[in-house]
mmCIF file of C-alpha atoms in Angstrom:
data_model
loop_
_atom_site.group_PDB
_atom_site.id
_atom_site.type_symbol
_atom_site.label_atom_id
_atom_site.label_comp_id
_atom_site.label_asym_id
_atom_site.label_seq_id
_atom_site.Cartn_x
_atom_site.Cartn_y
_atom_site.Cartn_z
ATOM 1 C CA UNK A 24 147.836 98.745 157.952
ATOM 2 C CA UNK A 25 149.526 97.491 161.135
ATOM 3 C CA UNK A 26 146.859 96.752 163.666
ATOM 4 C CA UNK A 27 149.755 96.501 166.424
ATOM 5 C CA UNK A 28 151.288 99.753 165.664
ATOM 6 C CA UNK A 29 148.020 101.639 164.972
ATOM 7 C CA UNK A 30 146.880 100.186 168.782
ATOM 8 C CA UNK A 31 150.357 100.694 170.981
ATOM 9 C CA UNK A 32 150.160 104.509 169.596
ATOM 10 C CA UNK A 33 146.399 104.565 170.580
ATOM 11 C CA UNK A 34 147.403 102.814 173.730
ATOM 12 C CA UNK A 35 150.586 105.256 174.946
ATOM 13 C CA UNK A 36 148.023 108.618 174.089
ATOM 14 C CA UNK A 37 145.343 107.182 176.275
ATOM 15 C CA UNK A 38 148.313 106.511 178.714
ATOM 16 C CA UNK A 39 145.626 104.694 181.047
ATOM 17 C CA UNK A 40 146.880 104.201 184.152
ATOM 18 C CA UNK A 41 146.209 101.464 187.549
ATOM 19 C CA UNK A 42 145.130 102.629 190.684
ATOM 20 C CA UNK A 43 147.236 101.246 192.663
ATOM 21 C CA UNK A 44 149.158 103.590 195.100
ATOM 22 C CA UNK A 45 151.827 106.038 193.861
ATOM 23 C CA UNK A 46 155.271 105.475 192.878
ATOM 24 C CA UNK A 47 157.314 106.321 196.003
ATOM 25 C CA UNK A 48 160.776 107.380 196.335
ATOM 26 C CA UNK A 49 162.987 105.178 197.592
ATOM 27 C CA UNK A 50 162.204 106.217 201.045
ATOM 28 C CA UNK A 51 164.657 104.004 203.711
ATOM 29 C CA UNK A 52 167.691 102.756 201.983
ATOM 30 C CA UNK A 53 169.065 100.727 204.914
ATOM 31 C CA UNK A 54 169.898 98.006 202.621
ATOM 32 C CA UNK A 55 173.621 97.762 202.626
ATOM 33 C CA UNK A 56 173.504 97.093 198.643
ATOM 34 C CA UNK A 57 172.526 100.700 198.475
ATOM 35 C CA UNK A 58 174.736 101.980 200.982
ATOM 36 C CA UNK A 59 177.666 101.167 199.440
ATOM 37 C CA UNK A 60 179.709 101.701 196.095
ATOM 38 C CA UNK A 61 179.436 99.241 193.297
ATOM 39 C CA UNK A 62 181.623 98.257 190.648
ATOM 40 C CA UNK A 63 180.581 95.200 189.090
ATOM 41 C CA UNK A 64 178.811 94.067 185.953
ATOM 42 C CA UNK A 65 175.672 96.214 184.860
ATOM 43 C CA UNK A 66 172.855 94.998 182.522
ATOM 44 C CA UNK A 67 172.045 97.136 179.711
ATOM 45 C CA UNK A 68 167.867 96.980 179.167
ATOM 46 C CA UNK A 69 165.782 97.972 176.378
ATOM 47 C CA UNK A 70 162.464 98.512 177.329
ATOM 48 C CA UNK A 71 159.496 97.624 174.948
ATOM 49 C CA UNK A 72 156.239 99.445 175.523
ATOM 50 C CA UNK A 73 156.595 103.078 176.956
ATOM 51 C CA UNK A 74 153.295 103.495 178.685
ATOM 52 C CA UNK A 75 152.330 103.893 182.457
ATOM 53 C CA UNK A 76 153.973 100.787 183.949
ATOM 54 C CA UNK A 77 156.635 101.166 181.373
ATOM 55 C CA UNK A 78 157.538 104.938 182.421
ATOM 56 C CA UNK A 79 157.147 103.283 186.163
ATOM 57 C CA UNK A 80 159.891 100.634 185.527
ATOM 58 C CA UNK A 81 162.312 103.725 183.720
ATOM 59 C CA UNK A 82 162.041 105.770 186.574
ATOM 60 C CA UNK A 83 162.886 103.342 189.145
ATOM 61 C CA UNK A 84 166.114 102.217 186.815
ATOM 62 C CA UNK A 85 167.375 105.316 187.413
ATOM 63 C CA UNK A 86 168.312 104.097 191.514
ATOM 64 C CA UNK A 87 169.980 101.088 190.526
ATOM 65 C CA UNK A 88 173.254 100.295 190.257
ATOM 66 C CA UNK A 89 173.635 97.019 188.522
ATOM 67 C CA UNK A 90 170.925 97.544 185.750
ATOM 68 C CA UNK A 91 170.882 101.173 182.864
ATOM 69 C CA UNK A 92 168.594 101.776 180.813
ATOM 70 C CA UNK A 93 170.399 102.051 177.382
ATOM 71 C CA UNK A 94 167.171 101.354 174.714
ATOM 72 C CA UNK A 95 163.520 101.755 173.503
ATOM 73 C CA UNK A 96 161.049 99.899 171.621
ATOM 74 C CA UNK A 97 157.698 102.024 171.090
ATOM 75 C CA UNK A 98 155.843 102.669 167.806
ATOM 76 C CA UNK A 99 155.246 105.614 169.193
ATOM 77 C CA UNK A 100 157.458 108.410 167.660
ATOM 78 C CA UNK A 101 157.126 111.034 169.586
ATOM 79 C CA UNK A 102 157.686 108.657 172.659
ATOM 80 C CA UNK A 103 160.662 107.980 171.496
ATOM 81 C CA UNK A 104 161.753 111.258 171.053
ATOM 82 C CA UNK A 105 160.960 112.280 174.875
ATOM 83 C CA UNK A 106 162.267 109.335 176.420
ATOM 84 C CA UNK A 107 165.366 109.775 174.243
ATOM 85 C CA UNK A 108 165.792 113.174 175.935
ATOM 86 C CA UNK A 109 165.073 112.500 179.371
ATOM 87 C CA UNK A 110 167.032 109.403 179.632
ATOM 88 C CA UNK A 111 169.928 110.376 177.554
ATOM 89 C CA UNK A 112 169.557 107.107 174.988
ATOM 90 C CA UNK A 113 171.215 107.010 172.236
ATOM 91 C CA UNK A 114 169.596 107.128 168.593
ATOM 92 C CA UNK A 115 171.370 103.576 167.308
ATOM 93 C CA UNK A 116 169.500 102.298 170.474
ATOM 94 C CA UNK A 117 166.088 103.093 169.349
ATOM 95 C CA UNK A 118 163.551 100.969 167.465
ATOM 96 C CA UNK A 119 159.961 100.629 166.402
ATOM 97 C CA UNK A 120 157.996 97.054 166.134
ATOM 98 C CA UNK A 121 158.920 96.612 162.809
ATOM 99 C CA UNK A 122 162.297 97.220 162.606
ATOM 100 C CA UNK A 123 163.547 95.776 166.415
ATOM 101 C CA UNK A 124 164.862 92.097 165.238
ATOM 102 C CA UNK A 125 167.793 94.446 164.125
ATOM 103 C CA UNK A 126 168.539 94.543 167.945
ATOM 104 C CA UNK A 127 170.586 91.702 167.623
ATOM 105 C CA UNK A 128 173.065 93.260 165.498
ATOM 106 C CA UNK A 129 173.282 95.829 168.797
ATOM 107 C CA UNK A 130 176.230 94.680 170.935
ATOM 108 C CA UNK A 131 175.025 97.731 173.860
ATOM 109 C CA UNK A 132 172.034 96.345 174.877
ATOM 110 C CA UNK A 133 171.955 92.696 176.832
ATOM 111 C CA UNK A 134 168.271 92.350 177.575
ATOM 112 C CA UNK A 135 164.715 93.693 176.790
ATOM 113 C CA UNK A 136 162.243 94.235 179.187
ATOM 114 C CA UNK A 137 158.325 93.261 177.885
ATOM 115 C CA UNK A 138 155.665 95.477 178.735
ATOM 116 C CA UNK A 139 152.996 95.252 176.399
ATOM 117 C CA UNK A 140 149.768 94.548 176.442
ATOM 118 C CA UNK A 141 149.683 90.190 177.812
ATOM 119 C CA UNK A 142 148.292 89.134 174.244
ATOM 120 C CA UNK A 143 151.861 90.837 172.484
ATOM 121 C CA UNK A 144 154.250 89.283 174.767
ATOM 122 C CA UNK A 145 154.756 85.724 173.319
ATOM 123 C CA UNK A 146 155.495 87.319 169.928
ATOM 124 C CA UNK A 147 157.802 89.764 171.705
ATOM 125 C CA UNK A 148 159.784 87.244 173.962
ATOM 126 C CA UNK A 149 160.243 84.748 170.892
ATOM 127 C CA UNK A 150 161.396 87.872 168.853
ATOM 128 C CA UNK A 151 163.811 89.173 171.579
ATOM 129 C CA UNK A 152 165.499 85.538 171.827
ATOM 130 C CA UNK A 153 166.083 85.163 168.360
ATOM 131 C CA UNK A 154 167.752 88.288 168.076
ATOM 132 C CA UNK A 155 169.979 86.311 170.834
ATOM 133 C CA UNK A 156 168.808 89.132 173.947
ATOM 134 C CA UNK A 157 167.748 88.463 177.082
ATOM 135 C CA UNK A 158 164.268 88.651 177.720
ATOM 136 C CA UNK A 159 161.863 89.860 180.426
ATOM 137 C CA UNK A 160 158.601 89.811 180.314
ATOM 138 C CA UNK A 161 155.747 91.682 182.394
ATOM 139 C CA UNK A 162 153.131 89.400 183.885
ATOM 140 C CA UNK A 163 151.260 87.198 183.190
ATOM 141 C CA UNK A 164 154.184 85.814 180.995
ATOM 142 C CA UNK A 165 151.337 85.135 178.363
ATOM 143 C CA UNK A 166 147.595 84.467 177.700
ATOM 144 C CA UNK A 167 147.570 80.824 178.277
ATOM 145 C CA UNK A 168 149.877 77.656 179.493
ATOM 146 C CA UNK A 169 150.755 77.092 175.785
ATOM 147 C CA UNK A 170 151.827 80.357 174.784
ATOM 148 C CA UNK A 171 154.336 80.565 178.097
ATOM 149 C CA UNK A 172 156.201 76.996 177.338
ATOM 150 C CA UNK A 173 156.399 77.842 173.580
ATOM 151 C CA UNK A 174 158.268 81.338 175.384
ATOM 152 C CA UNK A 175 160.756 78.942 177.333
ATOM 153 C CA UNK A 176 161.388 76.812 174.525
ATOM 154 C CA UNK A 177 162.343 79.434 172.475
ATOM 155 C CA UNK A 178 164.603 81.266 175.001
ATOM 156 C CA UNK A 179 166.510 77.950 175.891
ATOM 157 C CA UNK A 180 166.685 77.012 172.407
ATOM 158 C CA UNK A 181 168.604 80.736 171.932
ATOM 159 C CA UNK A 182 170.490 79.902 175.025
ATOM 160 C CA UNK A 183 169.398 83.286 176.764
ATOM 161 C CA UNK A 184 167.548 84.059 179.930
ATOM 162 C CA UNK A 185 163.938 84.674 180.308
ATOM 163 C CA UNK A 186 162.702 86.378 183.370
ATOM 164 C CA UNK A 187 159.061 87.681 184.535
ATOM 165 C CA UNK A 188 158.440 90.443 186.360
ATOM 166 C CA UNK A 189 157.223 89.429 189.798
ATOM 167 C CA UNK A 190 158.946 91.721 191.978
ATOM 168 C CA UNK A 191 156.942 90.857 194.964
ATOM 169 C CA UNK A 192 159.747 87.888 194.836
ATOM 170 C CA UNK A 193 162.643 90.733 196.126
ATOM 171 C CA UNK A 194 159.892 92.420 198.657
ATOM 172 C CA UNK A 195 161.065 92.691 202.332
ATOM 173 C CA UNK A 196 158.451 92.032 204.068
ATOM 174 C CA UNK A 197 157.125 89.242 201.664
ATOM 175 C CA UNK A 198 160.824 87.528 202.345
ATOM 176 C CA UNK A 199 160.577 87.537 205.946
ATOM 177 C CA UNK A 200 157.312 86.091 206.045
ATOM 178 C CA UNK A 201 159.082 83.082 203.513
ATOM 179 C CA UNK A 202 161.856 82.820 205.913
ATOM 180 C CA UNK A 203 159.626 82.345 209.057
ATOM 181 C CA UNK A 204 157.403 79.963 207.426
ATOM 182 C CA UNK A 205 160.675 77.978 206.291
ATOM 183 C CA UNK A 206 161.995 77.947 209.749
ATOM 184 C CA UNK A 207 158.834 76.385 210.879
ATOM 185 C CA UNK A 208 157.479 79.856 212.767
ATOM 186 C CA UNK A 209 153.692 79.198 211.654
ATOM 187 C CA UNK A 210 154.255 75.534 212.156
ATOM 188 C CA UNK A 211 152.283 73.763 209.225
ATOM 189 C CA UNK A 212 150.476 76.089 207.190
ATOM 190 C CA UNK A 213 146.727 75.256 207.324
ATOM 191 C CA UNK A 214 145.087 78.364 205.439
ATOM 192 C CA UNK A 215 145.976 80.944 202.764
ATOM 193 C CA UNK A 216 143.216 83.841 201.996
ATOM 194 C CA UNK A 217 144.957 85.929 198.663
ATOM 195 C CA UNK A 218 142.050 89.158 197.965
ATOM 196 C CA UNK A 219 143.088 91.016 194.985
ATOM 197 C CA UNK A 220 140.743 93.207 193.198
ATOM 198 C CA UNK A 221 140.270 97.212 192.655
ATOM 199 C CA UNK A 222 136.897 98.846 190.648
ATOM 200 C CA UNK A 223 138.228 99.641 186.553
ATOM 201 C CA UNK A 224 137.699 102.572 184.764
ATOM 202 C CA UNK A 225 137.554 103.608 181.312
ATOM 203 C CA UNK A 226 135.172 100.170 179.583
ATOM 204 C CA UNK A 227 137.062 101.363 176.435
ATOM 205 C CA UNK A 228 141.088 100.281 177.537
ATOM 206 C CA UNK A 229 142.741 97.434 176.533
ATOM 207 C CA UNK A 230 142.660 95.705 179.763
ATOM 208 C CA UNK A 231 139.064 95.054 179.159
ATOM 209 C CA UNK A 232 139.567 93.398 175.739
ATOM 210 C CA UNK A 233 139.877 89.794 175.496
ATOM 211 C CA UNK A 234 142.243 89.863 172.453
ATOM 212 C CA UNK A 235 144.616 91.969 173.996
ATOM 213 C CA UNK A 236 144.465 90.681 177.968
ATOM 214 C CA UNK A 237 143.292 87.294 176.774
ATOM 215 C CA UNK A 238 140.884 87.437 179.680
ATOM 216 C CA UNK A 239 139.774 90.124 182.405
ATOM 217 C CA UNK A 240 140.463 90.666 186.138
ATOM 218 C CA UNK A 241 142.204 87.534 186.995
ATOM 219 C CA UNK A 242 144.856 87.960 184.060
ATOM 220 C CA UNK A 243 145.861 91.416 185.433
ATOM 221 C CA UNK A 244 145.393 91.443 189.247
ATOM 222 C CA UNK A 245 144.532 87.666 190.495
ATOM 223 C CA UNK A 246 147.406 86.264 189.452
ATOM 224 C CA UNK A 247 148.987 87.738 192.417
ATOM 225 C CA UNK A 248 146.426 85.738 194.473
ATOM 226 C CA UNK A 249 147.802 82.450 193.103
ATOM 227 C CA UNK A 250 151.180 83.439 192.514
ATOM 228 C CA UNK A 251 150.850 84.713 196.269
ATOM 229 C CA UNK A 252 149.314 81.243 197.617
ATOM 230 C CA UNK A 253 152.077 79.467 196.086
ATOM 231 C CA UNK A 254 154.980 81.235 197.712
ATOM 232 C CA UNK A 255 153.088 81.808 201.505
ATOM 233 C CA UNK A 256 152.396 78.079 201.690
ATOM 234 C CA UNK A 257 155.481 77.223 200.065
ATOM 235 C CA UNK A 258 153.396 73.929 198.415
ATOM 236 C CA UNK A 259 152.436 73.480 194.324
ATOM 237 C CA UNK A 260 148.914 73.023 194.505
ATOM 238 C CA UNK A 261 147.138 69.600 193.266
ATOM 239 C CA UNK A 262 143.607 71.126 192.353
ATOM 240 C CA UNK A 263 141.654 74.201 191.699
ATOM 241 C CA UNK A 264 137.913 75.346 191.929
ATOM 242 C CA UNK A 265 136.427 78.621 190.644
ATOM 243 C CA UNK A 266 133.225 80.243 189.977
ATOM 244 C CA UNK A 267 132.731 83.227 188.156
ATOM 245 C CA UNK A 268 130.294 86.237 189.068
ATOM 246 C CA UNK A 269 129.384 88.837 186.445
ATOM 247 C CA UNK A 270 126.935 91.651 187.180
ATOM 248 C CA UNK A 271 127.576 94.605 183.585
ATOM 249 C CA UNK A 272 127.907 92.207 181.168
ATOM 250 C CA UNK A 273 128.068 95.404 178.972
ATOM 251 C CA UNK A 274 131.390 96.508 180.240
ATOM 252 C CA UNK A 275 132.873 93.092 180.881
ATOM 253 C CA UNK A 276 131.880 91.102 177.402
ATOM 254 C CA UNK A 277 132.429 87.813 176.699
ATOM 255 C CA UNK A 278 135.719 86.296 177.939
ATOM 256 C CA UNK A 279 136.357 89.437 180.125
ATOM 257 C CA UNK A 280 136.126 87.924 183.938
ATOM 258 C CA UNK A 281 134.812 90.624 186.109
ATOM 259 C CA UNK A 282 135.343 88.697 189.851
ATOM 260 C CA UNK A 283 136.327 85.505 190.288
ATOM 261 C CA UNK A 284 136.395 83.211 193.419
ATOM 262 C CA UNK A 285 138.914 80.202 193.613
ATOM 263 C CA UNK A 286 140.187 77.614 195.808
ATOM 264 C CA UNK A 287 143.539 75.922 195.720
ATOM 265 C CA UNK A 288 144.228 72.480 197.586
ATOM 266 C CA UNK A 289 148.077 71.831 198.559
ATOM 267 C CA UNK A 290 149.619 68.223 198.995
ATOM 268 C CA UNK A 291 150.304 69.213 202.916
ATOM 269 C CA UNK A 292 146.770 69.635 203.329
ATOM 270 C CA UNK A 293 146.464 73.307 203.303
ATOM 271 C CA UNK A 294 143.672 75.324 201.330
ATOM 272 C CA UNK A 295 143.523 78.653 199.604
ATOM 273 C CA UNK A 296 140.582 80.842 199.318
ATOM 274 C CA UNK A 297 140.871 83.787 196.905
ATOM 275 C CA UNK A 298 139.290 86.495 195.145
ATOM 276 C CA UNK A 299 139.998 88.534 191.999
ATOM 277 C CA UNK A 300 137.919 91.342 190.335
ATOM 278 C CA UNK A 301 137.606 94.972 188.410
ATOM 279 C CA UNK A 302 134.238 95.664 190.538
ATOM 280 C CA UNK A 303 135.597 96.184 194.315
ATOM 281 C CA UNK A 304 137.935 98.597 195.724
ATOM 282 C CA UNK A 305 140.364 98.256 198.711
ATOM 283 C CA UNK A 306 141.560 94.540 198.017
ATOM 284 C CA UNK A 307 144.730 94.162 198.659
ATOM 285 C CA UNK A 308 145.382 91.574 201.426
ATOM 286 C CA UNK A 309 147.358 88.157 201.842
ATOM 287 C CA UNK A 310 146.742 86.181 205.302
ATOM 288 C CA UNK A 311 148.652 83.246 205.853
ATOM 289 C CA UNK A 312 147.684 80.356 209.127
ATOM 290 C CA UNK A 313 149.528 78.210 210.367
ATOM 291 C CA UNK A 314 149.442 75.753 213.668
ATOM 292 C CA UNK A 315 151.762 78.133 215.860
ATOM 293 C CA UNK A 316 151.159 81.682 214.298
ATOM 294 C CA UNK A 317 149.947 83.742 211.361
ATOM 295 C CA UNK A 318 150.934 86.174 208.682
ATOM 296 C CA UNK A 319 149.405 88.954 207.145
ATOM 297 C CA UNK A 320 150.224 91.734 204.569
ATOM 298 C CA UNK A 321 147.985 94.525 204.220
ATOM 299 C CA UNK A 322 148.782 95.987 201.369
ATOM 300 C CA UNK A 323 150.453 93.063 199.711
ATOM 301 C CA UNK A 324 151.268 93.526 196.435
ATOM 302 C CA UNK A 325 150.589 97.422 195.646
ATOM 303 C CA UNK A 326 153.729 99.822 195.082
ATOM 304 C CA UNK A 327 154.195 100.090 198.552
ATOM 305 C CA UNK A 328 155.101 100.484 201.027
ATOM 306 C CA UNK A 329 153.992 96.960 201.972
ATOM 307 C CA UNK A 330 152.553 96.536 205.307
ATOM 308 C CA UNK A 331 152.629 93.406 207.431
ATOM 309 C CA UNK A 332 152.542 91.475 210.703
ATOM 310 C CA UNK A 333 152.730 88.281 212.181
ATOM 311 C CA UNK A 334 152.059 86.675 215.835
ATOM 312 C CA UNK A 335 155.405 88.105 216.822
ATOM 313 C CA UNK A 336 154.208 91.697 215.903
ATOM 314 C CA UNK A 337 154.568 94.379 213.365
ATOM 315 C CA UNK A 338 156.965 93.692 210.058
ATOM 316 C CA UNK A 339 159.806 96.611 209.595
ATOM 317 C CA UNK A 340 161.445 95.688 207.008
ATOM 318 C CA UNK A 341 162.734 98.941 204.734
ATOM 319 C CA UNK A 342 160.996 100.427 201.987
ATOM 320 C CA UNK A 343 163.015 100.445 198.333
ATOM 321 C CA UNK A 344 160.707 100.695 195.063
ATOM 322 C CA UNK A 345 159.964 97.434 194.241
ATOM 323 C CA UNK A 346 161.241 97.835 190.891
ATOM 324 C CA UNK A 347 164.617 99.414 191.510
ATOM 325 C CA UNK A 348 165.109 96.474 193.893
ATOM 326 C CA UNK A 349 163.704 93.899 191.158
ATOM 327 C CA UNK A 350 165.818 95.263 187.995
ATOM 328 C CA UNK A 351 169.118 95.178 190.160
ATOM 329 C CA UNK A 352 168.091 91.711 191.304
ATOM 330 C CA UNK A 353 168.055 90.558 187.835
ATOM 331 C CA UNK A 354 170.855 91.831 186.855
ATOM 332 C CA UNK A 355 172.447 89.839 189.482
ATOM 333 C CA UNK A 356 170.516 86.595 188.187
ATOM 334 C CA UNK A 357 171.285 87.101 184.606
ATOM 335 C CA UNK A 358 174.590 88.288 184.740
ATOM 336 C CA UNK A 359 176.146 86.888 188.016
ATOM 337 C CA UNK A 360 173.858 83.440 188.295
ATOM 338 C CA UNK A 361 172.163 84.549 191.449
ATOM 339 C CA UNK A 362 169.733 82.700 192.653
ATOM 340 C CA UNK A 363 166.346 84.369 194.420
ATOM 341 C CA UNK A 364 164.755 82.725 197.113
ATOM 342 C CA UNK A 365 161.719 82.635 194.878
ATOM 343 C CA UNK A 366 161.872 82.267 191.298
ATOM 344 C CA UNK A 367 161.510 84.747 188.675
ATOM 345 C CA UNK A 368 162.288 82.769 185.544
ATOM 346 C CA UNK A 369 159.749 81.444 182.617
ATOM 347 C CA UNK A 370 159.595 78.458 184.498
ATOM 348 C CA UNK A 371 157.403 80.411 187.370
ATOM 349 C CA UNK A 372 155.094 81.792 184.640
ATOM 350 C CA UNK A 373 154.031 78.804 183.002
ATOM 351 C CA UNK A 374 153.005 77.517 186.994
ATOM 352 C CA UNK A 375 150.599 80.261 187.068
ATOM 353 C CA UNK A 376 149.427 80.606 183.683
ATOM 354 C CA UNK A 377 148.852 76.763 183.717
ATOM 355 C CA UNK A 378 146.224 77.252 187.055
ATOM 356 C CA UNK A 379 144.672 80.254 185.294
ATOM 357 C CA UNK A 380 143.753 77.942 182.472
ATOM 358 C CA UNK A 381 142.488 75.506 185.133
ATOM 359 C CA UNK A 382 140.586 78.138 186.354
ATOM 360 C CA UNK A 383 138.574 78.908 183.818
ATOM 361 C CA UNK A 384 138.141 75.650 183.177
ATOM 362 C CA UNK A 385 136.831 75.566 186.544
ATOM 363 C CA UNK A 386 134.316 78.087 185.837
ATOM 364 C CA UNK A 387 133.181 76.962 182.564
ATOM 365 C CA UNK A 388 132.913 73.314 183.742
ATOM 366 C CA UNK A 389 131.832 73.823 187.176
ATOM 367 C CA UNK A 390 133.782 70.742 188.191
ATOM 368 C CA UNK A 391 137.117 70.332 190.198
ATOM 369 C CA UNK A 392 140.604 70.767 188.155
ATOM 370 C CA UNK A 393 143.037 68.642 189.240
ATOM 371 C CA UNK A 394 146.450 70.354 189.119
ATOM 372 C CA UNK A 395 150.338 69.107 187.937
ATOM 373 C CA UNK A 396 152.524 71.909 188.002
#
């Protein structure tokens, strides 16, 4: 018996999908990176995990021009055997859970991308760096604070990169709002309202299991709320309060957070107000205050395209999928030393993984969590 086996091959028949909005094409390639020829250095990725957001991430590989995708990891035969086909990878690049430490005997792939379910990604990032590959890893890095520094240990200790996959850190529009509030547009921030939330389906998917998500809503879709508050106010925050609401304690058991209300406090004196859950539809929304002006992104962290605007009107900034823009943006990081405006390393992970414990601390406690990230 291999209980993770048996369940990934469960998982990539169910193929259960999140309802956020569809993949787009890379509509407006304005960008001048796109525009142009390249003929630098190009990151070869394996990708663990070949379900929806996995499939998602392989399509959207196939517009960039510093990363390939040269390698699977599925215990999922017959996965295998289609992405093989449709993506032209090689047999030698091919492995199953059991058999993947062999990667590092692989000299044609540089990096693995994570994207399991949250509860399988500390043993796969720990299992990628000792087979000496670079690792990145879907969010949340891991279930807890612990897990994620035990994670960066273990990829310093190997001496190779680990990355997590926030690609609202390469957005447009997200960027320009950064770059206003750095150039003191808002003037000091006062307010940050993150709403993230959308109504689950099937009670039976893995998202809903507390081994396997190592929580409910705010594991999957809050932490863009606090990731979000952290790079609109462009603070750490100090201290966190939360209280949960359940209302089908049949479909969200034990452990399994249906909504979620939290507040962050910032050293500048700003608050956030925020709200994550798997019961309400048509949550998508970031609004940032400030002294002189405002921000707001509506949606702000679906597939896109994100839509925005400020006190100086509408935000234009071109449409490219977010992860075509996010896979050649690592490539740049890991291979050139680039360094994003807003980081993506394990570093950033532990931040918000170590709030999300506060939180539910928070809600178990009832009492203020004070916060040093």
């Amino acid at each position: 018996m291999n209980p993770r086996r048996d369940f990934l091959q469960k998982l990539a028949a169910s193929a259960v999908t999140l309802p956020f909005l569809p993949l787009y094409a890379s509509s407006v390639r304005s960008d001048l990176f796109y525009n142009k020829p390249y003929d630098g250095p190009v990151l070869r990725v394996a990708i663990m995990g070949l379900g929806s957001y996995g499939t998602r991430v392989a399509e959207a590989m196939q517009s960039c021009k510093r990363a390939r995708l040269v390698g699977v990891i599925s215990g999922t035969p017959s996965k295998i055997k289609d992405w093989q086909a449709k993506y032209n990878i090689p047999a030698k690049n091919c492995y199953n859970y059991e058999n993947y430490d062999s990667i590092k005997d692989n000299p044609d792939i540089d990096a693995v991308y994570v994207i399991t379910p949250n509860a399988l990604h500390h043993e796969g990032v720990l299992r990628v760096a000792a087979a000496g590959k670079h690792a990145i890893c879907e969010k949340p890095m891991a279930i807890n604070a612990r897990e994620g520094k035990e994670m960066v240990d273990a990829c310093r200790k190997a001496n190779v990169k680990l990355l997590v996959g926030y690609r609202m850190h390469f957005e447009p529009n997200t960027l320009e709002i950064i770059r206003m509030r750095n150039e003191g547009e808002f003037g000091d921030i006062m307010f940050f309202q993150g709403l993230s939330g959308f109504r689950i389906g099937d009670p039976g998917q893995w998202r809903l299991d507390k081994d396997l998500a190592g929580g409910g809503a705010l594991m999957d879709i809050g932490i863009y709320a606090i990731n979000g508050a952290r790079y609109m106010v462009g603070e750490e925050p100090v201290w966190v309060t939360a209280q949960e609401t359940k209302t089908d304690p049949v479909k969200f058991r034990e452990g399994v957070d249906e909504t979620i209300q939290f507040q962050l406090g910032f050293p500048g004196g700003a608050v956030a107000s925020c709200l994550s859950t798997y019961n309400m539809n048509n949550l998508d929304r970031f609004f940032l205050n400030g002294e002189k002006g405002f921000a707001e992104l509506q949606p702000s962290t679906g597939y896109g395209p994100i839509k925005g605007r400020t006190h100086k009107g509408e935000l234009t900034k071109p449409h490219v999928t977010h992860q075509t823009v996010q896979m050649d943006e690592m490539a740049g990081i890991i291979l050139e030393g680039k360094k994003p405006e807003v980081p993506v390393d394990g570093a950033e992970g532990v931040k918000d993984l170590t709030i999300i414990d506060a939180i539910y601390r928070a809600c178990e406690t009832g009492k203020k969590q004070e916060l040093e990230l």
